[in-house]
Amino acid sequence: MTTTDLPALPVTFRPGRTRAVLLALGAVMFVVLTVVALLLPHLGVGERLSFVFTGALAFGVLWMLARPRVHAEETCVTVVNIASRRRLEWAEILQVRLRPGDPWVFLDLSDGTSLPVLGIQPGVAREQALRDARALRALVEARTAVRPT
């Protein structure tokens, strides 16, 4: 990927199909449980509320699972996973890895750790994930071309 092929910043990478499926499923579950709560005549108020609460809880869990993304800006990269968010300077990222069989991208960091990036996952949309991983790798290489020794 050449400099002219780099995506324009800011750019966000996320598993679009997975996100759409999870959010749609969550919305359907919430609506179905709410409708069931309203249509069953023998339920009390507390039972109806528990149906609605269960639907809202299911939607919340699926929303959290749909949350992962990677947001790249001029100065930094923000990795949002299911329950965490981490902001990284470009210089902190040594390598972007997506090996065959990996469930998502991993970032090798300058502190010796590896950070999973659930925002790029080849599960449902493999080709899109490969393009996103290559684009993120190219951005990292372009932003960290001159490393201090």
XYZ file of N, CA and C in Angstrom:
447
model
N 0.849 -1.170 0.000
C 0.000 0.000 0.000
C 0.896 1.234 0.000
N 0.709 2.096 -0.970
C 1.509 3.307 -1.051
C 0.859 4.413 -0.233
N 1.574 5.525 -0.114
C 1.066 6.647 0.660
C -0.252 7.145 0.096
N -0.388 7.121 -1.226
C -1.638 7.581 -1.828
C -2.779 6.602 -1.587
N -2.473 5.330 -1.259
C -3.499 4.330 -0.989
C -3.957 4.343 0.470
N -3.293 5.091 1.310
C -3.660 5.126 2.728
C -5.040 5.740 2.895
N -5.831 5.199 3.825
C -7.137 5.810 4.073
C -6.979 7.194 4.685
N -7.897 8.080 4.347
C -7.859 9.431 4.895
C -8.215 9.368 6.383
N -7.482 10.125 7.171
C -7.737 10.184 8.606
C -8.680 11.331 8.914
N -9.535 11.204 9.868
C -9.756 10.052 10.734
C -10.521 8.943 10.006
N -10.266 7.708 10.441
C -10.940 6.544 9.874
C -11.306 5.594 11.016
N -12.440 4.931 10.876
C -12.886 3.969 11.879
C -13.068 2.614 11.225
N -12.470 1.600 11.828
C -12.627 0.222 11.371
C -13.527 -0.488 12.372
N -14.538 -1.195 11.864
C -15.419 -1.975 12.734
C -16.034 -3.096 11.927
N -16.405 -4.190 12.595
C -17.034 -5.310 11.886
C -18.490 -4.983 11.566
N -18.743 -4.426 10.414
C -20.059 -3.906 10.051
C -21.172 -4.938 10.059
N -20.955 -6.077 9.427
C -22.022 -7.085 9.363
C -22.334 -7.633 10.747
N -21.298 -7.941 11.488
C -21.494 -8.472 12.842
C -22.253 -7.468 13.687
N -21.872 -6.211 13.595
C -22.529 -5.149 14.358
C -24.001 -5.041 13.979
N -24.287 -5.060 12.679
C -25.673 -4.955 12.212
C -26.517 -6.127 12.715
N -25.965 -7.323 12.646
C -26.697 -8.512 13.109
C -26.963 -8.426 14.609
N -25.949 -8.069 15.385
C -26.117 -7.996 16.838
C -27.135 -6.934 17.255
N -27.054 -5.754 16.646
C -27.989 -4.689 17.008
C -29.408 -5.010 16.558
N -29.547 -5.596 15.372
C -30.881 -5.985 14.897
C -31.473 -7.067 15.794
N -30.668 -8.048 16.147
C -31.139 -9.114 17.026
C -31.546 -8.561 18.398
N -30.756 -7.646 18.921
C -31.082 -7.029 20.200
C -32.382 -6.246 20.142
N -32.576 -5.499 19.071
C -33.810 -4.729 18.921
C -35.017 -5.662 18.788
N -34.876 -6.720 18.005
C -35.975 -7.679 17.838
C -36.310 -8.336 19.173
N -35.290 -8.740 19.925
C -35.537 -9.372 21.221
C -36.264 -8.419 22.165
N -35.848 -7.165 22.188
C -36.494 -6.185 23.055
C -37.958 -5.993 22.663
N -38.206 -5.825 21.371
C -39.574 -5.606 20.894
C -40.449 -6.830 21.171
N -39.943 -8.028 20.876
C -40.737 -9.241 21.087
C -41.079 -9.417 22.565
N -40.091 -9.258 23.439
C -40.369 -9.421 24.868
C -41.325 -8.350 25.392
N -41.218 -7.143 24.866
C -42.134 -6.074 25.283
C -43.552 -6.367 24.799
N -43.684 -6.803 23.561
C -45.009 -7.130 23.019
C -45.622 -8.304 23.781
N -44.817 -9.320 24.071
C -45.314 -10.466 24.843
C -45.797 -9.988 26.214
N -45.032 -9.110 26.842
C -45.423 -8.596 28.167
C -46.750 -7.849 28.099
N -46.976 -7.139 27.011
C -48.211 -6.363 26.892
C -49.413 -7.215 26.483
N -49.164 -8.294 25.745
C -50.268 -9.099 25.226
C -50.753 -10.199 26.172
N -49.915 -10.672 27.068
C -50.344 -11.737 27.977
C -51.242 -11.134 29.055
N -52.505 -11.541 29.070
C -53.460 -10.882 29.968
C -53.294 -11.220 31.452
N -52.738 -12.356 31.755
C -52.672 -12.778 33.160
C -51.440 -12.279 33.908
N -50.587 -11.503 33.267
C -49.372 -11.008 33.927
C -49.666 -9.777 34.769
N -48.999 -9.705 35.909
C -49.093 -8.519 36.749
C -48.105 -7.464 36.274
N -48.158 -6.303 36.889
C -47.279 -5.196 36.497
C -45.807 -5.574 36.668
N -45.479 -6.215 37.792
C -44.089 -6.614 38.036
C -43.583 -7.608 37.009
N -44.440 -8.533 36.635
C -44.044 -9.529 35.629
C -43.860 -8.872 34.263
N -44.735 -7.945 33.933
C -44.593 -7.215 32.658
C -43.276 -6.436 32.643
N -42.991 -5.771 33.743
C -41.737 -5.008 33.831
C -40.521 -5.931 33.733
N -40.634 -7.126 34.297
C -39.496 -8.049 34.210
C -39.264 -8.500 32.769
N -40.326 -8.668 31.982
C -40.171 -8.997 30.558
C -39.451 -7.856 29.831
N -39.925 -6.629 30.071
C -39.318 -5.465 29.418
C -37.866 -5.306 29.865
N -37.611 -5.473 31.156
C -36.247 -5.370 31.678
C -35.346 -6.437 31.052
N -35.841 -7.658 30.914
C -35.056 -8.732 30.297
C -34.731 -8.392 28.847
N -35.701 -7.837 28.134
C -35.455 -7.408 26.749
C -34.411 -6.306 26.682
N -34.507 -5.344 27.590
C -33.531 -4.252 27.626
C -32.144 -4.774 27.986
N -32.094 -5.710 28.922
C -30.813 -6.301 29.311
C -30.185 -7.060 28.137
N -30.986 -7.842 27.426
C -30.475 -8.579 26.253
C -29.960 -7.600 25.203
N -30.714 -6.520 24.962
C -30.256 -5.516 23.997
C -28.945 -4.886 24.465
N -28.829 -4.585 25.754
C -27.602 -3.993 26.283
C -26.386 -4.894 26.110
N -26.576 -6.181 26.363
C -25.467 -7.129 26.185
C -25.050 -7.196 24.717
N -26.017 -7.285 23.828
C -25.693 -7.344 22.397
C -25.086 -6.026 21.909
N -25.514 -4.899 22.485
C -24.914 -3.613 22.136
C -23.439 -3.586 22.560
N -23.145 -4.114 23.745
C -21.742 -4.170 24.191
C -20.904 -5.052 23.255
N -21.476 -6.155 22.790
C -20.760 -7.031 21.861
C -20.564 -6.367 20.494
N -21.437 -5.410 20.148
C -21.340 -4.702 18.871
C -20.448 -3.461 18.955
N -19.932 -3.161 20.120
C -19.178 -1.941 20.389
C -17.759 -1.883 19.788
N -17.044 -2.994 19.621
C -15.639 -2.918 19.197
C -15.412 -2.146 17.900
N -14.357 -1.337 17.946
C -13.944 -0.561 16.774
C -12.520 -0.065 16.989
N -11.933 0.412 15.920
C -10.616 1.040 15.962
C -10.768 2.391 15.284
N -10.418 3.445 15.987
C -10.533 4.792 15.432
C -9.131 5.379 15.319
N -8.705 5.627 14.090
C -7.365 6.178 13.840
C -7.487 7.657 13.480
N -6.682 8.460 14.161
C -6.636 9.902 13.922
C -5.202 10.291 13.593
N -4.984 11.558 13.352
C -3.639 12.052 13.041
C -2.644 11.754 14.158
N -3.084 11.889 15.405
C -2.156 11.786 16.530
C -2.184 10.456 17.264
N -3.268 9.699 17.117
C -3.390 8.498 17.927
C -4.353 7.481 17.314
N -4.391 6.321 17.945
C -5.315 5.256 17.597
C -6.074 4.901 18.875
N -7.387 4.832 18.783
C -8.196 4.428 19.930
C -8.796 3.064 19.625
N -8.501 2.097 20.496
C -9.018 0.739 20.357
C -10.140 0.569 21.378
N -11.337 0.305 20.882
C -12.498 0.085 21.749
C -12.866 -1.390 21.631
N -12.721 -2.121 22.724
C -13.127 -3.519 22.769
C -14.439 -3.613 23.540
N -14.869 -4.790 23.898
C -16.185 -4.971 24.509
C -16.350 -4.133 25.778
N -15.400 -4.201 26.676
C -15.544 -3.493 27.952
C -14.381 -2.558 28.244
N -13.569 -2.258 27.242
C -12.420 -1.390 27.498
C -12.178 -0.464 26.314
N -11.446 0.599 26.608
C -11.053 1.575 25.594
C -9.601 1.942 25.891
N -8.768 1.923 24.857
C -7.367 2.281 25.071
C -6.902 3.208 23.955
N -6.296 4.312 24.352
C -5.763 5.290 23.404
C -4.260 5.066 23.291
N -3.796 4.927 22.061
C -2.375 4.673 21.809
C -1.804 5.729 20.882
N -0.617 6.189 21.213
C 0.120 7.031 20.272
C 0.614 6.118 19.152
N 0.786 6.658 17.962
C 1.257 5.842 16.836
C 2.573 5.152 17.164
N 3.470 5.848 17.844
C 4.792 5.298 18.146
C 4.731 4.097 19.091
N 3.649 3.936 19.822
C 3.510 2.797 20.736
C 3.231 1.488 20.006
N 2.773 1.578 18.763
C 2.400 0.376 18.007
C 3.597 -0.075 17.176
N 4.081 -1.271 17.464
C 5.220 -1.807 16.726
C 4.787 -2.624 15.519
N 3.695 -3.357 15.652
C 3.276 -4.246 14.573
C 1.779 -4.517 14.656
N 1.168 -4.688 13.485
C -0.229 -5.093 13.368
C -0.219 -6.517 12.836
N -0.805 -7.456 13.609
C -0.776 -8.876 13.217
C -2.179 -9.437 13.037
N -2.364 -10.164 11.934
C -3.561 -10.964 11.711
C -3.108 -12.218 10.981
N -2.830 -13.256 11.764
C -2.359 -14.519 11.203
C -3.548 -15.395 10.837
N -3.359 -16.345 9.943
C -4.449 -17.274 9.625
C -4.931 -17.964 10.906
N -6.242 -17.976 11.100
C -6.817 -18.602 12.285
C -7.017 -17.663 13.458
N -6.411 -16.468 13.423
C -6.619 -15.503 14.504
C -8.060 -15.014 14.481
N -8.692 -14.867 15.654
C -10.079 -14.390 15.684
C -10.200 -12.885 15.446
N -9.104 -12.147 15.634
C -9.075 -10.709 15.419
C -7.633 -10.256 15.305
N -7.449 -8.983 15.021
C -6.120 -8.390 14.883
C -5.497 -8.229 16.268
N -4.170 -8.312 16.323
C -3.416 -8.030 17.536
C -2.415 -6.923 17.237
N -2.234 -6.026 18.181
C -1.212 -4.985 18.077
C -0.086 -5.333 19.034
N 1.138 -5.418 18.512
C 2.304 -5.567 19.376
C 2.728 -4.163 19.782
N 2.842 -3.937 21.075
C 3.101 -2.601 21.595
C 4.523 -2.462 22.110
N 4.976 -1.222 22.201
C 6.341 -0.938 22.611
C 6.627 -1.321 24.063
N 5.592 -1.514 24.885
C 5.818 -1.916 26.276
C 5.951 -3.432 26.424
N 5.993 -4.149 25.297
C 6.177 -5.597 25.320
C 4.890 -6.395 25.387
N 3.746 -5.713 25.419
C 2.470 -6.415 25.478
C 1.832 -6.492 24.092
N 0.778 -7.266 24.026
C 0.008 -7.405 22.804
C -1.436 -7.035 23.135
N -2.051 -6.227 22.289
C -3.421 -5.763 22.525
C -4.349 -6.353 21.469
N -5.376 -7.111 21.898
C -6.347 -7.605 20.925
C -7.206 -6.447 20.413
N -7.499 -6.477 19.120
C -8.301 -5.438 18.484
C -9.535 -6.105 17.899
N -10.602 -6.156 18.681
C -11.817 -6.846 18.261
C -12.560 -6.106 17.154
N -12.160 -4.888 16.883
C -12.791 -4.096 15.828
C -12.461 -4.562 14.430
N -11.443 -5.413 14.297
C -11.107 -6.001 12.997
C -11.062 -7.503 13.207
N -12.144 -8.176 12.787
C -12.244 -9.616 12.990
C -12.727 -10.295 11.711
N -12.016 -11.325 11.275
C -12.341 -11.959 9.994
C -13.475 -12.975 10.041
N -14.196 -13.087 11.124
C -15.239 -14.099 11.254
C -16.271 -14.085 10.144
N -17.069 -13.029 10.045
C -18.174 -12.978 9.089
C -17.739 -12.376 7.760
N -16.949 -11.336 7.792
C -16.526 -10.625 6.576
C -15.001 -10.681 6.469
N -14.501 -11.822 6.055
C -13.059 -12.060 6.028
C -12.309 -11.067 5.140
N -12.802 -10.859 3.925
C -12.103 -9.966 2.991
C -12.049 -8.530 3.513
N -13.146 -8.066 4.109
C -13.153 -6.719 4.685
C -12.158 -6.614 5.837
N -12.094 -7.636 6.663
C -11.158 -7.637 7.789
C -9.717 -7.619 7.290
N -9.436 -8.366 6.234
C -8.077 -8.360 5.675
C -7.732 -6.982 5.114
N -8.675 -6.346 4.417
C -8.430 -4.990 3.900
C -8.201 -4.010 5.052
N -9.027 -4.113 6.093
C -8.879 -3.209 7.240
C -7.543 -3.427 7.953
N -7.147 -4.685 8.114
C -5.864 -4.989 8.773
C -4.705 -4.436 7.948
N -4.773 -4.609 6.630
C -3.713 -4.061 5.761
C -3.670 -2.541 5.838
N -4.835 -1.897 5.849
C -4.891 -0.439 5.930
C -4.326 0.057 7.257
N -4.693 -0.599 8.360
C -4.160 -0.199 9.661
C -2.655 -0.428 9.717
N -2.200 -1.549 9.171
C -0.753 -1.824 9.127
C -0.026 -0.747 8.321
N -0.596 -0.359 7.179
C 0.027 0.672 6.347
C 0.047 2.020 7.076
N -1.012 2.335 7.783
C -1.032 3.585 8.556
C 0.036 3.574 9.648
N 0.158 2.453 10.339
C 1.181 2.341 11.385
C 2.565 2.497 10.772
N 2.813 1.815 9.673
C 4.128 1.913 9.021
C 4.407 3.333 8.546
N 3.408 4.004 7.993
C 3.599 5.374 7.511
C 3.830 6.351 8.663
N 3.140 6.149 9.775
C 3.243 7.066 10.911
C 4.487 6.810 11.764
N 5.060 5.629 11.656
C 6.216 5.289 12.498
C 7.434 4.933 11.651
N 7.512 5.490 10.462
C 8.606 5.168 9.551
C 9.959 5.534 10.137
N 10.028 6.607 10.871
C 11.295 7.023 11.498
C 11.187 6.738 12.991
N 11.830 5.648 13.417
C 11.820 5.269 14.842
C 13.166 5.652 15.455
N 13.142 6.205 16.666
C 14.402 6.481 17.348
C 15.082 5.153 17.731
N 16.394 5.127 17.647
C 17.129 3.908 17.995
C 17.760 3.990 19.343
